[in-house]
Coordinates of C-alpha atoms and ligand atoms in Angstrom, one line a residue:
Chain A
M493 CA 17.8 122.0 175.6
F494 CA 15.6 123.7 172.8
D495 CA 18.2 123.9 170.1
I496 CA 16.5 126.6 167.7
E497 CA 19.3 127.4 165.4
K498 CA 18.5 122.9 164.9
I499 CA 15.0 123.5 164.7
R500 CA 15.0 125.9 161.9
G501 CA 16.8 124.0 159.9
D502 CA 14.5 121.3 160.0
F503 CA 12.0 123.0 158.2
P504 CA 13.2 124.7 154.0
I505 CA 10.5 126.6 153.9
L506 CA 11.8 129.3 156.2
N507 CA 14.9 129.4 154.5
Q508 CA 13.7 132.5 152.0
E509 CA 13.0 135.4 150.6
I510 CA 10.3 137.7 150.1
Y511 CA 10.9 140.8 148.5
G512 CA 14.5 140.6 149.2
K513 CA 13.4 140.5 153.2
P514 CA 14.2 137.0 154.8
L515 CA 10.4 135.5 155.4
A516 CA 9.4 135.9 158.8
Y517 CA 6.2 133.5 158.9
L518 CA 4.0 134.5 162.1
D519 CA 0.8 133.1 160.9
N520 CA 1.3 129.5 162.8
A521 CA -2.8 129.4 164.1
A522 CA -3.4 128.9 160.6
T523 CA -0.8 126.8 159.6
T524 CA 2.1 125.4 160.6
Q525 CA 5.2 124.7 158.4
K526 CA 6.7 120.7 157.7
P527 CA 10.1 119.8 158.6
Q528 CA 12.0 118.0 156.0
C529 CA 11.2 114.8 157.9
V530 CA 7.4 115.2 157.4
I531 CA 8.1 115.7 153.8
D532 CA 10.2 113.3 153.2
T533 CA 8.1 111.3 155.0
V534 CA 5.3 111.7 152.4
T535 CA 7.5 111.5 149.9
R536 CA 9.2 107.9 150.4
Y537 CA 5.0 106.5 151.0
Y538 CA 4.5 108.1 147.0
E539 CA 7.8 106.7 146.0
H540 CA 8.2 103.0 147.7
D541 CA 4.6 102.2 149.4
N542 CA 2.1 104.1 147.1
A543 CA -1.0 101.2 147.0
N544 CA -4.3 101.1 148.4
E545 CA -4.8 99.7 152.0
H546 CA -7.0 97.5 153.6
R547 CA -7.2 95.9 150.3
G548 CA -4.7 94.7 148.5
V549 CA -2.9 91.1 149.3
H550 CA 0.4 92.9 147.3
A551 CA 3.9 93.7 149.2
L552 CA 2.6 97.9 148.4
S553 CA -0.3 97.3 150.1
E554 CA 0.6 95.6 152.7
R555 CA 3.6 97.8 153.6
A556 CA 0.3 101.4 153.2
T557 CA -1.6 99.2 155.1
A558 CA 1.2 98.9 157.6
D559 CA 2.3 102.5 158.2
Y560 CA -1.0 103.8 157.9
E561 CA -2.4 101.6 161.3
A562 CA 1.1 102.5 162.8
A563 CA 0.6 106.4 162.4
R564 CA -2.4 105.0 164.4
K565 CA -0.8 103.6 167.0
K566 CA 1.3 106.2 167.4
I567 CA -1.6 109.2 167.7
A568 CA -3.2 107.0 169.6
S569 CA -0.8 107.2 172.6
F570 CA 0.1 110.1 171.6
F571 CA -2.9 111.6 172.8
N572 CA -3.2 108.5 175.0
A573 CA -6.3 107.3 173.8
R574 CA -7.4 104.3 175.4
S575 CA -7.4 101.9 171.9
E576 CA -6.4 102.3 168.2
R577 CA -10.3 102.1 168.3
E578 CA -10.8 105.4 169.5
V579 CA -8.2 107.4 167.0
I580 CA -10.2 108.0 164.0
F581 CA -8.9 110.1 161.2
T582 CA -11.1 112.5 158.7
R583 CA -10.2 115.2 156.6
G584 CA -9.6 117.7 159.9
T585 CA -11.4 119.1 162.7
T586 CA -14.1 120.5 160.5
E587 CA -15.1 116.7 159.1
A588 CA -14.3 115.9 162.9
I589 CA -16.7 118.3 163.5
N590 CA -19.5 117.7 161.9
L591 CA -19.4 114.0 161.9
I592 CA -20.0 113.6 165.7
A593 CA -23.1 116.6 164.8
S594 CA -24.6 114.7 162.2
S595 CA -23.5 111.3 163.1
W596 CA -24.1 111.4 167.6
G597 CA -26.5 114.8 167.3
G598 CA -28.6 113.2 164.5
V599 CA -29.4 110.1 167.3
H600 CA -29.1 112.1 170.6
I601 CA -30.1 114.9 170.1
K602 CA -33.5 116.1 169.8
S603 CA -36.6 118.9 170.3
G604 CA -36.2 120.8 173.5
D605 CA -32.9 119.4 173.9
E606 CA -29.5 122.1 174.5
V607 CA -26.1 122.3 173.0
L608 CA -23.7 124.5 175.1
I609 CA -20.1 126.3 172.9
T610 CA -18.5 129.3 174.6
H611 CA -18.4 132.3 172.3
M612 CA -14.9 132.4 170.8
E613 CA -15.7 129.2 169.1
H614 CA -14.5 128.6 165.8
H615 CA -16.8 128.9 162.9
S616 CA -16.5 124.8 162.3
N617 CA -17.6 124.0 166.1
I618 CA -20.6 126.8 165.4
V619 CA -22.6 125.7 162.4
P620 CA -22.7 122.9 162.2
W621 CA -24.7 123.0 165.6
Q622 CA -26.9 126.0 164.2
M623 CA -27.7 123.2 161.8
L624 CA -28.5 120.2 163.5
C625 CA -30.3 122.2 165.6
D626 CA -32.4 123.3 163.2
R627 CA -32.9 120.8 161.7
V628 CA -34.6 118.8 164.5
G629 CA -35.6 121.1 166.9
A630 CA -32.9 122.2 169.5
T631 CA -31.3 124.9 171.0
L632 CA -28.0 126.6 170.6
K633 CA -27.1 128.1 174.0
V634 CA -23.8 130.5 174.2
V635 CA -21.2 130.9 177.1
P636 CA -20.7 134.4 177.1
I637 CA -16.6 136.0 177.3
N638 CA -14.9 138.8 179.5
D639 CA -12.6 141.5 178.1
R640 CA -9.7 139.6 178.8
G641 CA -11.2 137.1 176.5
E642 CA -12.1 134.1 178.9
I643 CA -15.2 132.6 179.3
I644 CA -16.9 133.6 182.0
M645 CA -17.2 129.8 184.6
D646 CA -20.0 131.8 186.4
A647 CA -22.1 131.9 183.7
F648 CA -21.0 128.6 181.9
D649 CA -22.4 127.1 185.2
A650 CA -25.3 128.6 184.8
L651 CA -26.3 127.5 181.1
L652 CA -25.2 123.9 182.3
S653 CA -28.4 122.0 182.7
E654 CA -30.0 119.0 182.3
R655 CA -31.5 120.0 179.0
T656 CA -27.8 120.6 177.7
R657 CA -26.8 117.0 175.5
L658 CA -22.7 118.3 174.6
V659 CA -20.7 120.6 175.7
G660 CA -18.7 122.1 172.4
V661 CA -14.9 123.7 173.5
V662 CA -12.3 124.7 171.9
H663 CA -9.0 123.9 173.9
M664 CA -6.9 127.0 172.6
S665 CA -8.9 129.6 170.9
N666 CA -7.5 130.8 166.9
A667 CA -8.5 134.7 167.3
L668 CA -7.6 134.7 171.3
G669 CA -5.2 132.2 171.9
T670 CA -6.8 131.9 174.8
I671 CA -6.6 128.4 176.8
N672 CA -9.8 126.9 178.3
P673 CA -9.9 125.3 181.2
V674 CA -11.4 122.4 179.8
E675 CA -10.6 120.0 182.5
S676 CA -13.5 121.1 184.6
M677 CA -15.8 121.9 182.2
I678 CA -15.6 118.8 181.6
E679 CA -16.4 117.4 184.9
K680 CA -19.1 120.2 185.5
A681 CA -20.6 118.9 182.3
H682 CA -20.8 114.6 183.0
A683 CA -22.0 116.1 186.7
T684 CA -24.7 117.1 184.8
G685 CA -25.1 114.2 182.0
A686 CA -24.0 116.0 178.7
I687 CA -21.2 115.3 177.4
V688 CA -18.2 116.7 175.7
L689 CA -16.5 117.7 172.5
V690 CA -12.8 119.8 173.2
D691 CA -11.5 121.9 169.2
G692 CA -7.9 121.0 170.0
A693 CA -7.2 122.5 166.0
Q694 CA -4.8 124.8 167.7
A695 CA -3.7 123.5 171.5
A696 CA -2.6 120.2 169.7
A697 CA 1.3 121.7 168.9
H698 CA 1.7 123.9 172.0
L699 CA 0.4 121.9 175.3
A700 CA 0.3 118.0 175.8
V701 CA -3.7 116.2 175.1
D702 CA -4.4 113.4 177.6
V703 CA -7.7 112.6 176.8
Q704 CA -8.1 110.2 179.4
A705 CA -7.1 112.6 182.4
L706 CA -9.4 115.3 180.7
D707 CA -12.3 112.6 180.0
A708 CA -13.4 114.4 177.3
D709 CA -15.5 112.4 175.0
F710 CA -14.4 114.4 172.1
Y711 CA -11.7 115.3 171.4
V712 CA -10.9 116.8 167.5
T713 CA -8.0 118.3 166.0
S714 CA -6.0 118.9 162.3
A715 CA -2.6 118.1 161.4
H716 CA -1.2 120.5 159.4
K717 CA -1.6 123.2 162.7
M718 CA 1.3 120.0 164.4
Y719 CA 3.6 120.2 161.4
G720 CA 1.3 117.3 159.6
P721 CA 0.2 117.8 155.7
T722 CA -3.1 119.0 154.8
G723 CA -6.4 117.4 154.3
V724 CA -6.3 115.1 156.9
G725 CA -7.2 115.5 161.3
V726 CA -8.2 112.8 163.9
L727 CA -11.4 112.5 166.3
I728 CA -10.5 110.5 169.6
G729 CA -13.8 109.1 171.0
R730 CA -15.0 107.2 173.7
E731 CA -15.7 103.8 172.4
A732 CA -19.0 103.4 174.4
I733 CA -20.0 106.2 172.7
L734 CA -18.8 105.5 169.4
E735 CA -20.2 102.7 168.9
T736 CA -23.7 104.0 169.7
M737 CA -23.1 106.2 166.4
P738 CA -24.8 105.5 163.0
P739 CA -22.1 105.7 160.4
Y740 CA -21.4 109.1 159.1
Q741 CA -20.8 108.1 155.2
G742 CA -21.9 104.9 153.5
G743 CA -19.5 103.5 151.3
G744 CA -15.6 100.7 151.2
D745 CA -14.3 100.1 153.9
M746 CA -16.8 101.5 156.7
I747 CA -18.4 97.6 156.1
S748 CA -17.8 93.8 156.6
M749 CA -21.0 92.0 154.7
V750 CA -23.3 94.6 151.9
T751 CA -25.9 92.6 150.1
F752 CA -28.9 94.1 148.8
E753 CA -30.8 93.6 151.4
K754 CA -28.3 94.6 154.5
T755 CA -25.2 96.3 155.1
E756 CA -23.2 95.4 158.3
Y757 CA -21.0 97.8 159.2
N758 CA -17.2 97.4 160.1
D759 CA -16.3 97.5 163.3
L760 CA -14.3 101.0 164.6
P761 CA -12.3 102.7 163.7
Y762 CA -13.4 101.9 160.1
K763 CA -16.8 102.1 160.7
F764 CA -16.1 105.9 160.2
E765 CA -13.4 106.0 157.6
A766 CA -15.6 105.2 154.4
G767 CA -13.4 105.1 151.3
T768 CA -9.4 105.4 150.2
P769 CA -8.5 107.6 153.2
H770 CA -5.4 110.1 152.7
I771 CA -3.1 107.4 153.5
A772 CA 0.6 109.4 152.7
G773 CA -1.1 112.2 154.9
V774 CA -1.7 109.8 157.6
I775 CA 1.4 108.4 157.7
G776 CA 3.1 112.2 157.5
F777 CA 1.0 112.6 160.4
G778 CA 2.5 109.9 162.2
K779 CA 5.6 111.2 161.4
A780 CA 5.1 114.6 162.2
I781 CA 3.5 113.6 166.1
E782 CA 7.1 111.6 166.4
Y783 CA 8.7 115.4 165.5
I784 CA 6.5 116.8 167.8
Q785 CA 8.0 113.9 170.5
G786 CA 11.4 114.2 169.6
I787 CA 10.9 118.4 171.2
G788 CA 8.8 117.3 174.0
F789 CA 6.1 119.8 174.8
D790 CA 7.8 120.6 178.1
A791 CA 10.5 122.8 176.0
I792 CA 8.1 123.9 173.8
G793 CA 6.3 125.2 176.0
K794 CA 9.3 127.0 177.8
R795 CA 9.9 127.8 175.1
E796 CA 6.3 129.1 172.9
Q797 CA 5.4 131.1 176.3
Q798 CA 9.6 132.4 176.2
L799 CA 8.6 134.0 172.8
L800 CA 4.8 135.4 173.0
A801 CA 6.1 136.9 176.7
Y802 CA 8.7 138.7 174.9
A803 CA 5.9 140.1 171.7
T804 CA 3.2 140.4 174.9
A805 CA 6.0 142.7 176.1
K806 CA 6.9 145.6 173.2
A807 CA 3.0 145.3 172.2
E808 CA 2.3 146.9 175.6
V809 CA 4.7 149.6 175.3
F810 CA 3.4 150.0 171.3
D811 CA 1.7 153.6 170.8
G812 CA -2.0 153.0 169.2
L813 CA -1.8 148.9 169.6
R814 CA -4.6 146.8 171.0
Q815 CA -4.0 143.9 172.1
I816 CA -7.3 141.4 171.8
G817 CA -7.1 138.7 174.0
T818 CA -5.2 139.2 177.3
A819 CA -6.2 136.0 178.7
K820 CA -4.4 134.9 182.1
E821 CA -4.1 131.7 180.1
K822 CA -2.4 131.6 176.8
A823 CA -0.5 130.4 173.8
C824 CA 1.1 132.0 170.6
V825 CA -1.5 133.7 169.7
L826 CA -0.9 138.0 169.4
S827 CA -4.1 139.4 168.6
F828 CA -4.5 143.5 167.4
V829 CA -5.3 146.1 166.5
L830 CA -3.7 149.3 165.5
D831 CA -6.0 152.6 166.1
S832 CA -4.6 154.0 163.1
V833 CA -3.9 151.1 160.7
H834 CA -6.5 149.2 159.1
P835 CA -5.6 145.5 159.7
H836 CA -6.0 143.9 156.1
D837 CA -3.6 147.6 155.5
L838 CA -1.4 145.8 158.0
G839 CA -1.0 142.7 156.8
T840 CA -0.1 144.3 153.0
I841 CA 2.3 146.8 154.5
V842 CA 4.0 143.8 156.7
D843 CA 4.0 141.6 154.4
R844 CA 6.5 143.7 152.4
E845 CA 8.9 143.5 155.1
G846 CA 8.7 139.6 154.7
V847 CA 6.1 139.7 157.7
A848 CA 3.4 136.9 157.2
I849 CA 0.3 137.6 159.5
R850 CA -3.2 137.0 159.7
A851 CA -5.7 139.9 159.1
G852 CA -9.1 139.7 159.1
H853 CA -11.6 137.1 161.4
H854 CA -10.3 134.6 161.8
C855 CA -13.4 132.2 161.6
A856 CA -14.8 134.0 164.5
M857 CA -16.7 136.1 163.5
P858 CA -18.2 136.1 167.1
V859 CA -15.3 137.1 168.5
M860 CA -15.1 140.3 166.6
Q861 CA -18.6 141.4 167.2
F862 CA -18.0 140.9 170.8
F863 CA -14.6 143.5 170.3
N864 CA -16.6 145.5 168.5
V865 CA -13.6 145.6 165.8
P866 CA -14.1 144.1 161.7
A867 CA -11.3 142.2 161.9
T868 CA -8.1 141.9 163.7
A869 CA -4.4 142.1 162.8
R870 CA -3.3 138.2 164.4
A871 CA 0.4 136.8 164.7
S872 CA 0.9 133.4 165.7
F873 CA 3.5 131.6 166.9
S874 CA 5.8 128.4 166.4
I875 CA 8.6 126.5 167.7
Y876 CA 10.9 127.7 164.9
N877 CA 10.1 131.5 165.5
T878 CA 12.2 134.5 167.3
E879 CA 12.8 137.1 169.3
A880 CA 14.1 139.0 165.8
E881 CA 11.1 138.0 164.3
V882 CA 8.7 139.2 166.1
D883 CA 11.1 142.5 166.2
T884 CA 11.2 142.5 162.5
L885 CA 6.7 142.9 162.9
F886 CA 7.3 145.1 165.8
S887 CA 9.6 147.9 163.0
A888 CA 6.9 146.9 160.5
L889 CA 3.7 148.2 162.5
K890 CA 6.0 151.2 162.4
K891 CA 6.5 151.9 159.0
A892 CA 2.5 150.6 158.6
Q893 CA 1.8 154.0 161.4
A894 CA 3.7 155.7 159.1
I895 CA 3.3 155.9 155.8
F896 CA -0.7 156.6 157.5
A897 CA 0.4 159.5 159.8
Chain B
M1161 CA 10.6 145.8 138.6
M1162 CA 9.1 145.9 142.6
F1163 CA 6.9 147.8 143.7
D1164 CA 7.1 150.1 146.4
L1165 CA 4.7 150.1 148.5
R1166 CA 4.2 154.0 148.3
D1167 CA 3.3 152.9 145.0
L1168 CA -0.6 151.6 146.6
Y1169 CA -0.5 153.5 149.9
L1170 CA -0.5 156.9 147.8
Q1171 CA -0.5 160.5 149.5
V1172 CA -4.4 161.0 147.5
I1173 CA -5.7 157.1 149.1
V1174 CA -3.9 158.4 152.3
D1175 CA -5.7 161.6 151.7
H1176 CA -9.4 160.5 151.3
N1177 CA -9.3 157.0 153.6
K1178 CA -8.3 159.7 156.5
A1179 CA -11.2 162.4 155.4
P1180 CA -13.3 160.5 152.8
R1181 CA -15.3 162.8 150.7
N1182 CA -19.3 162.2 150.6
F1183 CA -18.9 160.4 153.0
G1184 CA -22.6 159.5 155.2
K1185 CA -25.8 160.0 154.5
L1186 CA -28.0 161.7 151.7
A1187 CA -31.2 163.9 153.0
H1188 CA -32.7 163.2 148.9
F1189 CA -31.8 159.5 147.0
N1190 CA -33.6 157.4 144.9
H1191 CA -31.4 154.3 144.5
E1192 CA -29.2 152.6 147.3
A1193 CA -27.8 149.4 148.3
D1194 CA -25.3 147.1 149.8
G1195 CA -21.9 145.6 149.8
Y1196 CA -20.3 143.5 151.5
N1197 CA -16.7 141.3 151.4
P1198 CA -17.3 138.3 153.7
L1199 CA -13.7 137.8 153.6
C1200 CA -12.3 141.0 155.5
G1201 CA -16.3 142.4 156.3
D1202 CA -15.3 145.1 154.6
K1203 CA -19.1 146.7 154.8
L1204 CA -20.4 149.8 152.9
H1205 CA -23.5 151.5 151.7
V1206 CA -23.8 153.9 149.5
Y1207 CA -27.2 156.0 148.1
L1208 CA -27.4 157.6 145.1
D1209 CA -29.5 160.7 143.9
V1210 CA -30.6 160.9 140.3
N1211 CA -32.8 163.8 139.1
D1212 CA -35.1 163.8 135.8
N1213 CA -32.6 164.4 133.8
G1214 CA -30.9 161.1 134.3
I1215 CA -28.1 163.2 135.9
I1216 CA -26.7 161.6 138.9
E1217 CA -27.0 164.9 141.5
D1218 CA -25.6 163.0 144.4
V1219 CA -23.9 160.0 145.7
S1220 CA -22.3 159.1 148.6
F1221 CA -21.2 156.2 151.2
E1222 CA -21.3 155.0 155.0
G1223 CA -19.6 152.0 156.1
E1224 CA -16.0 150.9 157.0
G1225 CA -13.2 149.1 155.4
C1226 CA -9.3 148.7 154.7
A1227 CA -8.2 152.2 153.8
I1228 CA -8.4 150.5 149.8
S1229 CA -12.0 149.6 149.9
V1230 CA -12.9 153.3 151.7
A1231 CA -10.6 155.8 149.6
S1232 CA -11.4 153.9 146.5
A1233 CA -15.2 154.4 147.3
S1234 CA -14.3 158.5 148.4
L1235 CA -13.0 158.6 144.8
M1236 CA -15.4 157.3 143.5
T1237 CA -18.2 159.2 144.3
E1238 CA -16.4 162.3 142.9
A1239 CA -16.0 160.9 140.0
V1240 CA -19.4 160.5 139.2
K1241 CA -21.4 162.8 140.8
G1242 CA -22.7 164.6 138.6
T1243 CA -22.4 163.0 135.1
P1244 CA -25.0 160.8 133.4
L1245 CA -26.3 157.9 134.4
S1246 CA -26.1 156.6 131.1
D1247 CA -22.0 156.6 131.9
F1248 CA -21.8 154.9 134.2
Q1249 CA -21.4 151.0 132.6
Q1250 CA -18.8 152.5 130.8
K1251 CA -16.9 153.7 133.9
F1252 CA -17.4 151.1 136.1
D1253 CA -15.8 148.6 133.1
T1254 CA -13.2 151.3 132.7
F1255 CA -12.2 150.8 136.6
Q1256 CA -12.5 147.4 136.1
H1257 CA -10.2 147.1 133.6
M1258 CA -7.6 148.7 135.5
V1259 CA -7.1 147.3 138.5
T1260 CA -7.4 143.8 136.6
S1261 CA -5.3 144.6 133.7
D1262 CA -1.3 143.4 133.1
L1263 CA 0.9 145.7 135.2
E1264 CA 2.7 146.9 131.9
E1265 CA -0.4 148.4 131.0
L1266 CA -0.3 152.4 132.0
P1267 CA -4.1 153.2 133.1
D1268 CA -5.7 155.5 130.8
E1269 CA -5.4 158.6 132.4
E1270 CA -7.9 160.8 130.8
Q1271 CA -10.8 158.8 131.0
L1272 CA -10.2 157.7 133.9
G1273 CA -8.6 160.9 135.9
K1274 CA -7.8 161.0 139.7
L1275 CA -9.2 157.5 140.1
A1276 CA -6.0 156.3 138.6
V1277 CA -3.6 156.1 141.6
L1278 CA -5.9 152.5 142.3
A1279 CA -3.3 151.1 139.6
G1280 CA -1.6 149.7 142.2
V1281 CA -3.6 147.5 143.7
R1282 CA -2.5 145.1 140.4
E1283 CA 0.6 144.1 142.1
F1284 CA -1.4 143.1 145.4
P1285 CA -4.0 141.1 143.5
S1286 CA -5.9 139.9 147.8
R1287 CA -6.3 143.8 147.7
I1288 CA -8.1 144.1 144.5
K1289 CA -11.7 143.4 145.2
C1290 CA -11.5 145.9 148.2
A1291 CA -11.0 148.6 145.8
V1292 CA -14.1 147.2 143.4
L1293 CA -16.3 146.4 146.1
C1294 CA -18.2 150.4 145.8
W1295 CA -17.9 150.5 141.7
H1296 CA -20.1 146.6 142.8
T1297 CA -22.3 148.6 145.0
L1298 CA -23.0 151.2 143.5
K1299 CA -24.0 149.1 140.3
S1300 CA -26.8 147.7 143.2
A1301 CA -27.8 150.1 143.3
V1302 CA -28.7 151.6 140.0
E1303 CA -29.4 148.3 138.7
D1304 CA -32.1 148.6 141.7
S1305 CA -31.6 144.8 142.0
H1306 CA -31.8 145.0 145.7
Q1307 CA -28.8 142.9 146.7
V1308 CA -25.7 142.4 148.9
A1309 CA -23.1 143.4 146.4
K1310 CA -20.0 141.1 146.5
T1311 CA -17.3 141.4 144.2
E1312 CA -16.7 137.2 143.9
Ligands
LIG833 C1 -9.4 126.3 166.8 C2 -10.1 126.3 165.6 N1 -11.4 124.9 165.1 C3 -11.1 124.4 163.6 C4 -10.4 124.6 163.0 C5 -11.1 124.5 162.1 O1 -9.7 123.3 161.7 P1 -9.4 123.3 160.3 O2 -9.7 124.0 159.3 O3 -8.7 122.5 159.3 O4 -10.5 121.6 159.9 C6 -9.6 125.8 163.1 C7 -8.4 125.9 161.9 O5 -8.6 126.9 161.3 C8 -9.1 126.2 164.5 O6 -8.5 127.3 164.4

């Protein structure tokens, strides 16, 4: 049973007024709110267990280490990684992609090779590849999208070649809500010898992800979009590939033996975790995963689709509204423009009604260029959102139209 | 005190957004500049024609942006057209001061004229840059800096 009142009660921040109106937080694609259990876990860590991990023999350090590694175990099982050696903590999706581009890309991508991404990638899955391609003389290719905001699969097939070393694809688009057919893309990429990086920053809070079933080589995401803390994320990589990669950063924890002549690197996953990590963040991430598991993706998926359908139906009959992103497979994102009100004015106006949405290019400028808009307004939903909040959004849109009428 | 949205979106602003004055490229101009706000994607281009006596003979702008940025650019062109170029820096400073001053401080309507309608942006910190982008762009044009103006 999906108990919305109970779920809303888990998120203390939701219970507040903005300019005298109840907060309707519809900016979940930017970051989700945190349930009390995650907040308590982080606080408890600092109140009781704080120490540096993997370094001390004292009780606090052992507790911090145990909790940190327990989180890794939880996260490994959540994504069905083959082992905890495949689970590397990073600062977030962005750092995970940079790690792959720099470490894996630096070794495996040579002049004349190709990296294939899609037109709907977040800047964090574009820019690191551009930087790499510029450095080594490789070529960045882009799979086009159609008017609904879906990858054109025929074009993907045509662009995939034996020169393609890596395919980078977003699992769920933050700008459009599109859920991409990553499983079949991975199968096709593997058939031509390319490896695949899936950007799961958006997807991981909304769909069950099984990296083995997908056969993904790299799957990356950020805790803060899954009810966890900011500043922490994860890279799940195929062990056989991670083994071939040099360290990303040098420092403490990533070594097993250092002399001035030579350093031996630590084993996976520590080889890629130089320095003191965001221990509280990782532990909070583990708790957030438990929270998601407590509700379960069946219930989450059903509820979120219901809410999206409700919002979409309203959008379709709203005068002067154009939806950006109408893929058949999509989740939780309603991106749109109004013909009489610029998205930034809209953002300001609905804010005064207590409604938090995002207005802008959503770090996906090529998507804006494709749809020929400078920016969009984006409402993005989560488990704690209600139909009443969607109604508030649409009456706020009416107010905005009235101001500009 | 709580500001109403109508304090930001005053009728003057809505009007100037709908029907911007001095919009489009000038046939004759001797200064120009680009302005860009990467955060919101607002783009502006201003054209400036200064005559031999140092008077701003004509000024215009093109571009796209939110209502605040379009209205501000439109109002700016009206405010500087026909005035001595040597007065521009002072106008720039006065405007900049108005949109960043404390809320209690009343805008100097005598100096600012119609521009005072933009004082409401002070209540909306994330929107101040929308109002000042055009001024930075015009400043770039005046100084022939050949750099894309930004507000940061
Ligand atoms: C699809 C997608 N990829 C990557 C990112 C980057 O995530 P982060 O900023 O947490 O590194 C985001 C979040 O903004 C995103 O939505």
